[in-house]
Amino acid sequence: DSGVTQTPKHLITATGQRVTLRCSPRSGDLSVYWYQQSLDQGLQFLIHYYNGEERAKGNILERFSAQQFPDLHSELNLSSLELGDSALYFCASSPSFSPSGGAGNEQFFGPGTRLTVL
Amino acid sequence: DAKTTQPTSMDCAEGRAANLPCNHSTISGNEYVYWYRQIHSQGPQYIIHGLKNNETNEMASLIITEDRKSSTLILPHATLRDTAVYYCIVRVGNNAGNMLTFGGGTRLMVKP
């Protein structure tokens, strides 16, 4: 158990709908990252928040947005869903955000949310 | 971040050491080597990381060559539960974020 929780575990919805995925980081971790894992794309970084501020964006679609709240939990909002958005969505947290890339930058992943768009 | 090359798959007998290689010939002086693994559809799990010295923790050992162009992750006594995809990632944090860039990894199959 990494200490990172994600809800819901599974989500089945229809095209065109909007969903919200929730992530609670490990206690004390200020950084939250979101990743998408689909069968054909592998694990892809979406977005990074540090202490409530957006720090980096990856290949995140404009239909997707995220935020990190004052209590440090984060939500990933996916709208106008398409069949291709079906994937596993992982959230990860890390203790700090250091340019050195060393200690404190290791990321701890949650169990993921499996999204199925029908 | 530097690109890494890993074998697509490897087999290992249960109880034996699993040695997973990774080439990162374009690594820069300030880039760390990280290893993660993903057991089927679970969230990736952090294993170990290092800069230039060899590292060991309760899960594994990391051996980095002197020129830092390659490394080996060693699982000293592999068990069936170690069957997973292992990712070698070379990265440096910067103001743009500390995201992880996952490649294809090595699919390790531990066999009885």
PDB file of C-alpha atoms in Angstrom:
ATOM      1  CA  ASP A   1       0.000   0.000   0.000  1.00  0.00           C
ATOM      2  CA  SER A   2       1.583   3.237  -1.211  1.00  0.00           C
ATOM      3  CA  GLY A   3      -0.565   5.504   0.936  1.00  0.00           C
ATOM      4  CA  VAL A   4      -2.072   7.174  -2.124  1.00  0.00           C
ATOM      5  CA  THR A   5      -5.796   6.642  -2.557  1.00  0.00           C
ATOM      6  CA  GLN A   6      -7.870   7.039  -5.682  1.00  0.00           C
ATOM      7  CA  THR A   7     -11.604   6.923  -6.167  1.00  0.00           C
ATOM      8  CA  PRO A   8     -13.513   5.475  -7.812  1.00  0.00           C
ATOM      9  CA  LYS A   9     -11.766   2.209  -8.689  1.00  0.00           C
ATOM     10  CA  HIS A  10     -13.890   1.672 -11.763  1.00  0.00           C
ATOM     11  CA  LEU A  11     -15.987   4.046 -13.813  1.00  0.00           C
ATOM     12  CA  ILE A  12     -18.160   3.186 -16.778  1.00  0.00           C
ATOM     13  CA  THR A  13     -19.755   6.002 -18.692  1.00  0.00           C
ATOM     14  CA  ALA A  14     -20.940   7.004 -22.135  1.00  0.00           C
ATOM     15  CA  THR A  15     -19.379   9.143 -24.821  1.00  0.00           C
ATOM     16  CA  GLY A  16     -19.942  12.848 -24.354  1.00  0.00           C
ATOM     17  CA  GLN A  17     -20.193  12.604 -20.593  1.00  0.00           C
ATOM     18  CA  ARG A  18     -18.029  14.228 -17.930  1.00  0.00           C
ATOM     19  CA  VAL A  19     -16.374  12.488 -14.993  1.00  0.00           C
ATOM     20  CA  THR A  20     -14.225  13.456 -12.027  1.00  0.00           C
ATOM     21  CA  LEU A  21     -11.444  11.294 -10.659  1.00  0.00           C
ATOM     22  CA  ARG A  22     -10.186  11.935  -7.165  1.00  0.00           C
ATOM     23  CA  CYS A  23      -6.769  11.441  -5.602  1.00  0.00           C
ATOM     24  CA  SER A  24      -5.587  11.786  -2.022  1.00  0.00           C
ATOM     25  CA  PRO A  25      -1.794  11.950  -1.750  1.00  0.00           C
ATOM     26  CA  ARG A  26       0.311  10.419   1.007  1.00  0.00           C
ATOM     27  CA  SER A  27       0.216  12.392   4.203  1.00  0.00           C
ATOM     28  CA  GLY A  28       2.597  15.323   3.924  1.00  0.00           C
ATOM     29  CA  ASP A  29       3.270  15.007   0.190  1.00  0.00           C
ATOM     30  CA  LEU A  30       2.872  18.304  -1.605  1.00  0.00           C
ATOM     31  CA  SER A  31       3.266  17.114  -5.196  1.00  0.00           C
ATOM     32  CA  VAL A  32       0.556  15.308  -7.122  1.00  0.00           C
ATOM     33  CA  TYR A  33       0.992  13.900 -10.617  1.00  0.00           C
ATOM     34  CA  TRP A  34      -1.576  12.414 -12.974  1.00  0.00           C
ATOM     35  CA  TYR A  35      -0.761   9.749 -15.557  1.00  0.00           C
ATOM     36  CA  GLN A  36      -2.820   7.954 -18.179  1.00  0.00           C
ATOM     37  CA  GLN A  37      -2.179   4.375 -19.247  1.00  0.00           C
ATOM     38  CA  SER A  38      -3.910   3.082 -22.323  1.00  0.00           C
ATOM     39  CA  LEU A  39      -3.172  -0.147 -24.167  1.00  0.00           C
ATOM     40  CA  ASP A  40      -1.585   1.524 -27.167  1.00  0.00           C
ATOM     41  CA  GLN A  41       0.150   4.482 -25.509  1.00  0.00           C
ATOM     42  CA  GLY A  42       1.681   3.109 -22.346  1.00  0.00           C
ATOM     43  CA  LEU A  43       2.073   5.322 -19.286  1.00  0.00           C
ATOM     44  CA  GLN A  44       1.853   9.006 -20.174  1.00  0.00           C
ATOM     45  CA  PHE A  45       2.291  11.990 -17.914  1.00  0.00           C
ATOM     46  CA  LEU A  46      -0.643  14.378 -17.885  1.00  0.00           C
ATOM     47  CA  ILE A  47      -0.116  17.103 -15.287  1.00  0.00           C
ATOM     48  CA  HIS A  48       1.752  18.004 -12.080  1.00  0.00           C
ATOM     49  CA  TYR A  49       0.600  20.122  -9.174  1.00  0.00           C
ATOM     50  CA  TYR A  50       2.730  21.291  -6.301  1.00  0.00           C
ATOM     51  CA  ASN A  51       1.081  22.741  -3.197  1.00  0.00           C
ATOM     52  CA  GLY A  52      -1.950  23.870  -5.140  1.00  0.00           C
ATOM     53  CA  GLU A  53      -0.149  25.289  -8.162  1.00  0.00           C
ATOM     54  CA  GLU A  54       0.142  23.759 -11.592  1.00  0.00           C
ATOM     55  CA  ARG A  55       3.825  23.097 -12.328  1.00  0.00           C
ATOM     56  CA  ALA A  56       3.910  21.141 -15.559  1.00  0.00           C
ATOM     57  CA  LYS A  57       1.654  19.818 -18.284  1.00  0.00           C
ATOM     58  CA  GLY A  58       2.262  16.819 -20.458  1.00  0.00           C
ATOM     59  CA  ASN A  59       0.121  15.577 -23.318  1.00  0.00           C
ATOM     60  CA  ILE A  60      -3.091  16.535 -21.596  1.00  0.00           C
ATOM     61  CA  LEU A  61      -6.069  17.189 -23.815  1.00  0.00           C
ATOM     62  CA  GLU A  62      -7.938  20.490 -23.574  1.00  0.00           C
ATOM     63  CA  ARG A  63     -11.024  18.483 -22.566  1.00  0.00           C
ATOM     64  CA  PHE A  64      -9.144  17.426 -19.434  1.00  0.00           C
ATOM     65  CA  SER A  65      -8.425  19.644 -16.456  1.00  0.00           C
ATOM     66  CA  ALA A  66      -7.177  19.187 -12.953  1.00  0.00           C
ATOM     67  CA  GLN A  67      -6.784  21.033  -9.705  1.00  0.00           C
ATOM     68  CA  GLN A  68      -5.228  20.564  -6.309  1.00  0.00           C
ATOM     69  CA  PHE A  69      -7.150  21.768  -3.313  1.00  0.00           C
ATOM     70  CA  PRO A  70      -5.882  23.388  -0.062  1.00  0.00           C
ATOM     71  CA  ASP A  71      -6.060  20.014   1.702  1.00  0.00           C
ATOM     72  CA  LEU A  72      -3.752  18.747  -1.111  1.00  0.00           C
ATOM     73  CA  HIS A  73      -6.168  16.264  -2.636  1.00  0.00           C
ATOM     74  CA  SER A  74      -6.496  16.530  -6.375  1.00  0.00           C
ATOM     75  CA  GLU A  75      -9.201  15.985  -8.941  1.00  0.00           C
ATOM     76  CA  LEU A  76      -8.891  15.209 -12.641  1.00  0.00           C
ATOM     77  CA  ASN A  77     -11.882  16.266 -14.694  1.00  0.00           C
ATOM     78  CA  LEU A  78     -12.491  14.617 -18.044  1.00  0.00           C
ATOM     79  CA  SER A  79     -15.215  16.053 -20.265  1.00  0.00           C
ATOM     80  CA  SER A  80     -16.777  15.332 -23.648  1.00  0.00           C
ATOM     81  CA  LEU A  81     -15.527  11.807 -23.243  1.00  0.00           C
ATOM     82  CA  GLU A  82     -14.557   9.768 -26.284  1.00  0.00           C
ATOM     83  CA  LEU A  83     -14.018   6.036 -26.700  1.00  0.00           C
ATOM     84  CA  GLY A  84     -10.273   6.646 -26.842  1.00  0.00           C
ATOM     85  CA  ASP A  85     -10.279   8.083 -23.330  1.00  0.00           C
ATOM     86  CA  SER A  86     -10.819   4.602 -21.941  1.00  0.00           C
ATOM     87  CA  ALA A  87      -7.727   3.924 -19.881  1.00  0.00           C
ATOM     88  CA  LEU A  88      -6.254   3.521 -16.438  1.00  0.00           C
ATOM     89  CA  TYR A  89      -5.653   6.848 -14.722  1.00  0.00           C
ATOM     90  CA  PHE A  90      -3.025   6.926 -12.024  1.00  0.00           C
ATOM     91  CA  CYS A  91      -2.246   9.572  -9.527  1.00  0.00           C
ATOM     92  CA  ALA A  92       1.137   9.740  -7.792  1.00  0.00           C
ATOM     93  CA  SER A  93       2.500  11.880  -5.003  1.00  0.00           C
ATOM     94  CA  SER A  94       5.984  12.796  -3.910  1.00  0.00           C
ATOM     95  CA  PRO A  95       7.359  14.470  -0.809  1.00  0.00           C
ATOM     96  CA  SER A  96       8.982  17.421  -2.474  1.00  0.00           C
ATOM     97  CA  PHE A  97       9.814  19.089  -5.719  1.00  0.00           C
ATOM     98  CA  SER A  98      13.512  19.423  -6.048  1.00  0.00           C
ATOM     99  CA  PRO A  99      15.322  20.434  -9.233  1.00  0.00           C
ATOM    100  CA  SER A 100      18.073  17.986  -8.330  1.00  0.00           C
ATOM    101  CA  GLY A 101      15.888  15.012  -9.126  1.00  0.00           C
ATOM    102  CA  GLY A 102      17.269  13.150  -6.153  1.00  0.00           C
ATOM    103  CA  ALA A 103      15.894  12.209  -2.775  1.00  0.00           C
ATOM    104  CA  GLY A 104      12.343  13.283  -2.203  1.00  0.00           C
ATOM    105  CA  ASN A 105      11.431  13.077  -5.850  1.00  0.00           C
ATOM    106  CA  GLU A 106      10.469   9.422  -5.886  1.00  0.00           C
ATOM    107  CA  GLN A 107       6.804   9.117  -6.759  1.00  0.00           C
ATOM    108  CA  PHE A 108       4.304   6.852  -5.032  1.00  0.00           C
ATOM    109  CA  PHE A 109       1.412   5.719  -7.159  1.00  0.00           C
ATOM    110  CA  GLY A 110      -2.170   5.018  -6.252  1.00  0.00           C
ATOM    111  CA  PRO A 111      -4.077   1.933  -7.405  1.00  0.00           C
ATOM    112  CA  GLY A 112      -5.620   3.788 -10.331  1.00  0.00           C
ATOM    113  CA  THR A 113      -9.093   4.405 -11.710  1.00  0.00           C
ATOM    114  CA  ARG A 114     -10.143   2.283 -14.644  1.00  0.00           C
ATOM    115  CA  LEU A 115     -12.305   4.388 -16.952  1.00  0.00           C
ATOM    116  CA  THR A 116     -14.406   2.694 -19.605  1.00  0.00           C
ATOM    117  CA  VAL A 117     -16.188   4.892 -22.120  1.00  0.00           C
ATOM    118  CA  LEU A 118     -18.934   3.113 -24.064  1.00  0.00           C
TER     119      LEU A 118
ATOM    120  CA  ASP B   1      15.675  13.470 -19.973  1.00  0.00           C
ATOM    121  CA  ALA B   2      18.060  10.843 -21.353  1.00  0.00           C
ATOM    122  CA  LYS B   3      16.628   7.973 -23.342  1.00  0.00           C
ATOM    123  CA  THR B   4      16.930   4.446 -21.963  1.00  0.00           C
ATOM    124  CA  THR B   5      17.093   1.063 -23.657  1.00  0.00           C
ATOM    125  CA  GLN B   6      15.922  -2.107 -21.949  1.00  0.00           C
ATOM    126  CA  PRO B   7      15.343  -5.657 -23.165  1.00  0.00           C
ATOM    127  CA  THR B   8      11.698  -6.286 -23.925  1.00  0.00           C
ATOM    128  CA  SER B   9      11.458  -9.390 -21.770  1.00  0.00           C
ATOM    129  CA  MET B  10      13.446 -11.663 -19.481  1.00  0.00           C
ATOM    130  CA  ASP B  11      12.879 -14.871 -17.591  1.00  0.00           C
ATOM    131  CA  CYS B  12      14.263 -15.774 -14.196  1.00  0.00           C
ATOM    132  CA  ALA B  13      13.993 -18.900 -12.060  1.00  0.00           C
ATOM    133  CA  GLU B  14      12.378 -18.480  -8.675  1.00  0.00           C
ATOM    134  CA  GLY B  15      14.975 -18.051  -5.940  1.00  0.00           C
ATOM    135  CA  ARG B  16      17.686 -16.935  -8.334  1.00  0.00           C
ATOM    136  CA  ALA B  17      18.942 -13.398  -8.790  1.00  0.00           C
ATOM    137  CA  ALA B  18      17.261 -11.357 -11.496  1.00  0.00           C
ATOM    138  CA  ASN B  19      19.608  -8.933 -13.234  1.00  0.00           C
ATOM    139  CA  LEU B  20      17.819  -6.335 -15.329  1.00  0.00           C
ATOM    140  CA  PRO B  21      20.057  -4.180 -17.559  1.00  0.00           C
ATOM    141  CA  CYS B  22      19.439  -0.653 -18.757  1.00  0.00           C
ATOM    142  CA  ASN B  23      21.463   1.424 -21.200  1.00  0.00           C
ATOM    143  CA  HIS B  24      21.432   5.199 -20.877  1.00  0.00           C
ATOM    144  CA  SER B  25      24.442   6.274 -22.900  1.00  0.00           C
ATOM    145  CA  THR B  26      23.324   9.908 -23.219  1.00  0.00           C
ATOM    146  CA  ILE B  27      22.888  10.465 -19.499  1.00  0.00           C
ATOM    147  CA  SER B  28      23.963  13.869 -18.195  1.00  0.00           C
ATOM    148  CA  GLY B  29      25.960  14.486 -15.056  1.00  0.00           C
ATOM    149  CA  ASN B  30      22.972  15.693 -13.067  1.00  0.00           C
ATOM    150  CA  GLU B  31      20.555  12.962 -14.117  1.00  0.00           C
ATOM    151  CA  TYR B  32      19.514  10.217 -11.739  1.00  0.00           C
ATOM    152  CA  VAL B  33      18.609   6.633 -12.622  1.00  0.00           C
ATOM    153  CA  TYR B  34      15.256   5.521 -11.230  1.00  0.00           C
ATOM    154  CA  TRP B  35      13.666   2.087 -11.309  1.00  0.00           C
ATOM    155  CA  TYR B  36       9.963   1.418 -11.004  1.00  0.00           C
ATOM    156  CA  ARG B  37       7.948  -1.697 -11.578  1.00  0.00           C
ATOM    157  CA  GLN B  38       4.325  -2.341 -12.458  1.00  0.00           C
ATOM    158  CA  ILE B  39       2.627  -5.547 -11.480  1.00  0.00           C
ATOM    159  CA  HIS B  40      -0.248  -6.248 -13.823  1.00  0.00           C
ATOM    160  CA  SER B  41      -2.521  -3.155 -13.983  1.00  0.00           C
ATOM    161  CA  GLN B  42      -1.499  -1.997 -10.513  1.00  0.00           C
ATOM    162  CA  GLY B  43       0.042   1.413  -9.933  1.00  0.00           C
ATOM    163  CA  PRO B  44       3.768   1.585 -10.638  1.00  0.00           C
ATOM    164  CA  GLN B  45       5.926   0.991  -7.583  1.00  0.00           C
ATOM    165  CA  TYR B  46       9.101   2.882  -6.818  1.00  0.00           C
ATOM    166  CA  ILE B  47      12.052   0.534  -6.307  1.00  0.00           C
ATOM    167  CA  ILE B  48      15.305   2.454  -6.069  1.00  0.00           C
ATOM    168  CA  HIS B  49      17.293   5.307  -7.539  1.00  0.00           C
ATOM    169  CA  GLY B  50      20.906   6.424  -7.748  1.00  0.00           C
ATOM    170  CA  LEU B  51      23.241   9.017  -9.196  1.00  0.00           C
ATOM    171  CA  LYS B  52      26.644   7.362  -9.488  1.00  0.00           C
ATOM    172  CA  ASN B  53      27.217   5.175  -6.460  1.00  0.00           C
ATOM    173  CA  ASN B  54      25.739   1.723  -6.147  1.00  0.00           C
ATOM    174  CA  GLU B  55      22.645   1.652  -3.991  1.00  0.00           C
ATOM    175  CA  THR B  56      20.864  -1.048  -2.018  1.00  0.00           C
ATOM    176  CA  ASN B  57      17.575  -1.124  -0.184  1.00  0.00           C
ATOM    177  CA  GLU B  58      15.223  -3.790   1.082  1.00  0.00           C
ATOM    178  CA  MET B  59      13.861  -4.422  -2.386  1.00  0.00           C
ATOM    179  CA  ALA B  60      16.863  -4.403  -4.693  1.00  0.00           C
ATOM    180  CA  SER B  61      20.370  -3.275  -5.543  1.00  0.00           C
ATOM    181  CA  LEU B  62      21.293  -0.800  -8.233  1.00  0.00           C
ATOM    182  CA  ILE B  63      24.681  -1.057  -9.903  1.00  0.00           C
ATOM    183  CA  ILE B  64      25.719   1.927 -12.035  1.00  0.00           C
ATOM    184  CA  THR B  65      28.793   1.666 -14.240  1.00  0.00           C
ATOM    185  CA  GLU B  66      31.627   4.094 -13.662  1.00  0.00           C
ATOM    186  CA  ASP B  67      30.885   5.975 -16.887  1.00  0.00           C
ATOM    187  CA  ARG B  68      27.197   5.998 -15.903  1.00  0.00           C
ATOM    188  CA  LYS B  69      26.147   4.867 -19.357  1.00  0.00           C
ATOM    189  CA  SER B  70      24.412   1.766 -18.085  1.00  0.00           C
ATOM    190  CA  SER B  71      23.009   0.248 -14.932  1.00  0.00           C
ATOM    191  CA  THR B  72      21.682  -3.041 -13.620  1.00  0.00           C
ATOM    192  CA  LEU B  73      18.845  -3.625 -11.207  1.00  0.00           C
ATOM    193  CA  ILE B  74      19.362  -6.737  -9.133  1.00  0.00           C
ATOM    194  CA  LEU B  75      16.599  -8.591  -7.347  1.00  0.00           C
ATOM    195  CA  PRO B  76      18.707 -10.944  -5.203  1.00  0.00           C
ATOM    196  CA  HIS B  77      16.189 -13.758  -4.717  1.00  0.00           C
ATOM    197  CA  ALA B  78      13.362 -13.413  -7.197  1.00  0.00           C
ATOM    198  CA  THR B  79       9.926 -14.689  -6.205  1.00  0.00           C
ATOM    199  CA  LEU B  80       6.813 -15.246  -8.284  1.00  0.00           C
ATOM    200  CA  ARG B  81       5.498 -11.949  -6.905  1.00  0.00           C
ATOM    201  CA  ASP B  82       8.344 -10.139  -8.662  1.00  0.00           C
ATOM    202  CA  THR B  83       6.801 -10.904 -12.043  1.00  0.00           C
ATOM    203  CA  ALA B  84       6.167  -7.420 -13.434  1.00  0.00           C
ATOM    204  CA  VAL B  85       7.220  -4.836 -15.990  1.00  0.00           C
ATOM    205  CA  TYR B  86      10.350  -3.033 -14.803  1.00  0.00           C
ATOM    206  CA  TYR B  87      10.999   0.507 -15.962  1.00  0.00           C
ATOM    207  CA  CYS B  88      14.377   2.204 -15.970  1.00  0.00           C
ATOM    208  CA  ILE B  89      13.965   5.987 -16.055  1.00  0.00           C
ATOM    209  CA  VAL B  90      16.663   8.625 -16.238  1.00  0.00           C
ATOM    210  CA  ARG B  91      15.581  12.053 -15.185  1.00  0.00           C
ATOM    211  CA  VAL B  92      16.461  15.339 -13.696  1.00  0.00           C
ATOM    212  CA  GLY B  93      14.033  17.665 -12.050  1.00  0.00           C
ATOM    213  CA  ASN B  94      13.662  21.115 -13.454  1.00  0.00           C
ATOM    214  CA  ASN B  95      11.300  23.965 -13.070  1.00  0.00           C
ATOM    215  CA  ALA B  96       8.982  22.386 -15.586  1.00  0.00           C
ATOM    216  CA  GLY B  97       8.214  19.512 -13.282  1.00  0.00           C
ATOM    217  CA  ASN B  98       9.521  16.145 -12.224  1.00  0.00           C
ATOM    218  CA  MET B  99       7.360  13.966 -14.375  1.00  0.00           C
ATOM    219  CA  LEU B 100       8.373  10.404 -15.130  1.00  0.00           C
ATOM    220  CA  THR B 101       8.765   9.385 -18.767  1.00  0.00           C
ATOM    221  CA  PHE B 102       8.030   5.683 -19.047  1.00  0.00           C
ATOM    222  CA  GLY B 103       9.362   3.648 -21.935  1.00  0.00           C
ATOM    223  CA  GLY B 104       8.400   0.092 -22.749  1.00  0.00           C
ATOM    224  CA  GLY B 105      10.260  -1.455 -19.816  1.00  0.00           C
ATOM    225  CA  THR B 106      11.339  -5.069 -19.359  1.00  0.00           C
ATOM    226  CA  ARG B 107       8.710  -7.689 -18.748  1.00  0.00           C
ATOM    227  CA  LEU B 108      10.231 -10.007 -16.137  1.00  0.00           C
ATOM    228  CA  MET B 109       8.689 -13.419 -15.784  1.00  0.00           C
ATOM    229  CA  VAL B 110       9.747 -15.342 -12.690  1.00  0.00           C
ATOM    230  CA  LYS B 111       9.178 -19.047 -13.179  1.00  0.00           C
ATOM    231  CA  PRO B 112       8.866 -21.794 -10.578  1.00  0.00           C
TER     232      PRO B 112
END
